[in-house]
Amino acid sequence: MAKPSPSVSSDPGRLAPDDFVDGVLDVVAAIPPGRVMSYGQVAATIGSRSARGVGRVMAHHGNEVPWWRVVRAEGLPPSCHEVEALEHYLAEATPMAPRADGGYRLAASAFV
């Protein structure tokens, strides 16, 4: 019995690892300036339910794409990158809303 190649998943409902990474990066690269998607939205766009998988891809490959355009479902910027992300949001005129704690969240109108 032949083993599947590393880029082919044995589960027909699941993307192969390389396809998942490429899919995430392609979707993120296509998010327009001033707009955002949640990790879950990115996953759903490529036919997956793995928002955490998207987070792992972004942690390892995020510097290859506009990483600040992928946010938490609540509209919060990526953890530990709030200050750097804010610079990008301001430059792109991304709709934001202030929070009571002095922070910010992305406005619903910012989501693709």
C-alpha atoms as a printed R data frame, in Angstrom:
    type eleno elety resid chain resno       x      y      z
1   ATOM     1    CA   MET     A     1   0.000  0.000  0.000
2   ATOM     2    CA   ALA     A     2   1.439  3.367 -1.030
3   ATOM     3    CA   LYS     A     3   1.767  6.087  1.569
4   ATOM     4    CA   PRO     A     4   0.152  9.411  0.749
5   ATOM     5    CA   SER     A     5   2.593 12.159 -0.126
6   ATOM     6    CA   PRO     A     6   3.160 14.761  2.617
7   ATOM     7    CA   SER     A     7   1.047 17.350  0.794
8   ATOM     8    CA   VAL     A     8  -2.002 15.084  0.517
9   ATOM     9    CA   SER     A     9  -4.329 14.620  3.461
10  ATOM    10    CA   SER     A    10  -5.777 11.170  4.113
11  ATOM    11    CA   ASP     A    11  -8.969 12.879  5.376
12  ATOM    12    CA   PRO     A    12 -10.977 14.153  2.373
13  ATOM    13    CA   GLY     A    13 -12.595 16.861  4.513
14  ATOM    14    CA   ARG     A    14  -9.274 18.276  5.630
15  ATOM    15    CA   LEU     A    15  -6.683 20.300  3.747
16  ATOM    16    CA   ALA     A    16  -3.145 19.013  3.524
17  ATOM    17    CA   PRO     A    17  -0.742 21.064  5.686
18  ATOM    18    CA   ASP     A    18   0.940 22.823  2.751
19  ATOM    19    CA   ASP     A    19  -2.430 23.615  1.179
20  ATOM    20    CA   PHE     A    20  -3.715 24.979  4.487
21  ATOM    21    CA   VAL     A    21  -0.716 27.295  4.910
22  ATOM    22    CA   ASP     A    22  -0.899 28.475  1.297
23  ATOM    23    CA   GLY     A    23  -4.654 28.984  1.569
24  ATOM    24    CA   VAL     A    24  -4.344 31.070  4.730
25  ATOM    25    CA   LEU     A    25  -1.595 33.230  3.255
26  ATOM    26    CA   ASP     A    26  -3.534 33.735  0.007
27  ATOM    27    CA   VAL     A    27  -6.692 34.808  1.851
28  ATOM    28    CA   VAL     A    28  -4.828 37.183  4.164
29  ATOM    29    CA   ALA     A    29  -2.908 38.712  1.256
30  ATOM    30    CA   ALA     A    30  -6.245 39.468 -0.426
31  ATOM    31    CA   ILE     A    31  -7.807 41.354  2.529
32  ATOM    32    CA   PRO     A    32  -8.082 44.966  1.330
33  ATOM    33    CA   PRO     A    33  -6.408 47.813  3.237
34  ATOM    34    CA   GLY     A    34  -8.684 49.198  5.932
35  ATOM    35    CA   ARG     A    35 -10.562 45.907  6.308
36  ATOM    36    CA   VAL     A    36 -10.065 42.877  8.558
37  ATOM    37    CA   MET     A    37 -11.122 39.247  8.913
38  ATOM    38    CA   SER     A    38 -11.233 37.108 12.031
39  ATOM    39    CA   TYR     A    39  -9.132 33.974 12.318
40  ATOM    40    CA   GLY     A    40 -12.361 31.978 11.987
41  ATOM    41    CA   GLN     A    41 -13.416 33.855  8.851
42  ATOM    42    CA   VAL     A    42 -10.057 33.110  7.238
43  ATOM    43    CA   ALA     A    43 -10.434 29.429  8.142
44  ATOM    44    CA   ALA     A    44 -13.985 29.279  6.768
45  ATOM    45    CA   THR     A    45 -12.894 30.919  3.523
46  ATOM    46    CA   ILE     A    46 -10.538 28.021  2.831
47  ATOM    47    CA   GLY     A    47 -13.063 25.401  3.904
48  ATOM    48    CA   SER     A    48 -11.733 24.788  7.404
49  ATOM    49    CA   ARG     A    49 -13.042 25.299 10.928
50  ATOM    50    CA   SER     A    50  -9.587 25.683 12.461
51  ATOM    51    CA   ALA     A    51  -9.245 29.278 13.624
52  ATOM    52    CA   ARG     A    52  -6.390 28.086 15.838
53  ATOM    53    CA   GLY     A    53  -4.697 26.618 12.797
54  ATOM    54    CA   VAL     A    54  -4.908 30.035 11.148
55  ATOM    55    CA   GLY     A    55  -3.319 31.492 14.278
56  ATOM    56    CA   ARG     A    56  -0.454 29.008 14.036
57  ATOM    57    CA   VAL     A    57   0.125 29.878 10.387
58  ATOM    58    CA   MET     A    58   0.108 33.579 11.221
59  ATOM    59    CA   ALA     A    59   2.568 33.020 14.086
60  ATOM    60    CA   HIS     A    60   5.033 31.321 11.742
61  ATOM    61    CA   HIS     A    61   4.384 33.060  8.407
62  ATOM    62    CA   GLY     A    62   2.562 36.275  9.307
63  ATOM    63    CA   ASN     A    63   5.467 38.495  8.310
64  ATOM    64    CA   GLU     A    64   4.853 37.442  4.687
65  ATOM    65    CA   VAL     A    65   1.378 39.048  4.591
66  ATOM    66    CA   PRO     A    66  -0.496 41.983  6.198
67  ATOM    67    CA   TRP     A    67  -0.852 40.175  9.535
68  ATOM    68    CA   TRP     A    68  -2.635 43.083 11.248
69  ATOM    69    CA   ARG     A    69  -5.689 42.458  9.059
70  ATOM    70    CA   VAL     A    70  -6.411 39.175 10.892
71  ATOM    71    CA   VAL     A    71  -8.059 39.829 14.248
72  ATOM    72    CA   ARG     A    72  -9.798 38.012 17.064
73  ATOM    73    CA   ALA     A    73 -13.528 37.382 16.648
74  ATOM    74    CA   GLU     A    74 -14.333 40.130 19.160
75  ATOM    75    CA   GLY     A    75 -12.619 42.679 16.910
76  ATOM    76    CA   LEU     A    76  -9.495 42.807 19.030
77  ATOM    77    CA   PRO     A    77  -6.084 43.036 17.368
78  ATOM    78    CA   PRO     A    78  -3.620 40.148 17.504
79  ATOM    79    CA   SER     A    79  -2.419 39.513 21.066
80  ATOM    80    CA   CYS     A    80   0.852 41.208 22.007
81  ATOM    81    CA   HIS     A    81   0.805 43.241 18.777
82  ATOM    82    CA   GLU     A    82  -1.764 45.884 19.699
83  ATOM    83    CA   VAL     A    83   0.604 48.871 19.458
84  ATOM    84    CA   GLU     A    84   2.217 47.872 16.166
85  ATOM    85    CA   ALA     A    85  -1.151 46.903 14.670
86  ATOM    86    CA   LEU     A    86  -2.616 50.279 15.669
87  ATOM    87    CA   GLU     A    87  -0.026 52.042 13.493
88  ATOM    88    CA   HIS     A    88  -1.213 50.019 10.498
89  ATOM    89    CA   TYR     A    89  -4.909 50.572 11.287
90  ATOM    90    CA   LEU     A    90  -4.384 54.331 11.493
91  ATOM    91    CA   ALA     A    91  -2.372 54.386  8.250
92  ATOM    92    CA   GLU     A    92  -5.110 52.414  6.455
93  ATOM    93    CA   ALA     A    93  -8.010 54.335  8.081
94  ATOM    94    CA   THR     A    94  -9.429 51.083  9.447
95  ATOM    95    CA   PRO     A    95 -12.681 51.758 11.364
96  ATOM    96    CA   MET     A    96 -12.072 51.396 15.108
97  ATOM    97    CA   ALA     A    97 -14.012 51.921 18.313
98  ATOM    98    CA   PRO     A    98 -12.544 52.910 21.699
99  ATOM    99    CA   ARG     A    99 -12.931 50.582 24.665
100 ATOM   100    CA   ALA     A   100 -13.638 51.605 28.255
101 ATOM   101    CA   ASP     A   101 -10.218 50.311 29.353
102 ATOM   102    CA   GLY     A   102  -8.447 52.727 27.006
103 ATOM   103    CA   GLY     A   103  -7.804 50.124 24.344
104 ATOM   104    CA   TYR     A   104  -9.527 49.748 21.023
105 ATOM   105    CA   ARG     A   105 -11.360 47.217 18.942
106 ATOM   106    CA   LEU     A   106 -12.033 47.094 15.232
107 ATOM   107    CA   ALA     A   107 -15.492 48.319 14.309
108 ATOM   108    CA   ALA     A   108 -17.966 45.900 12.760
109 ATOM   109    CA   SER     A   109 -17.755 47.921  9.543
110 ATOM   110    CA   ALA     A   110 -14.078 46.962  9.233
111 ATOM   111    CA   PHE     A   111 -14.871 43.274  8.724
112 ATOM   112    CA   VAL     A   112 -14.864 41.914  5.174
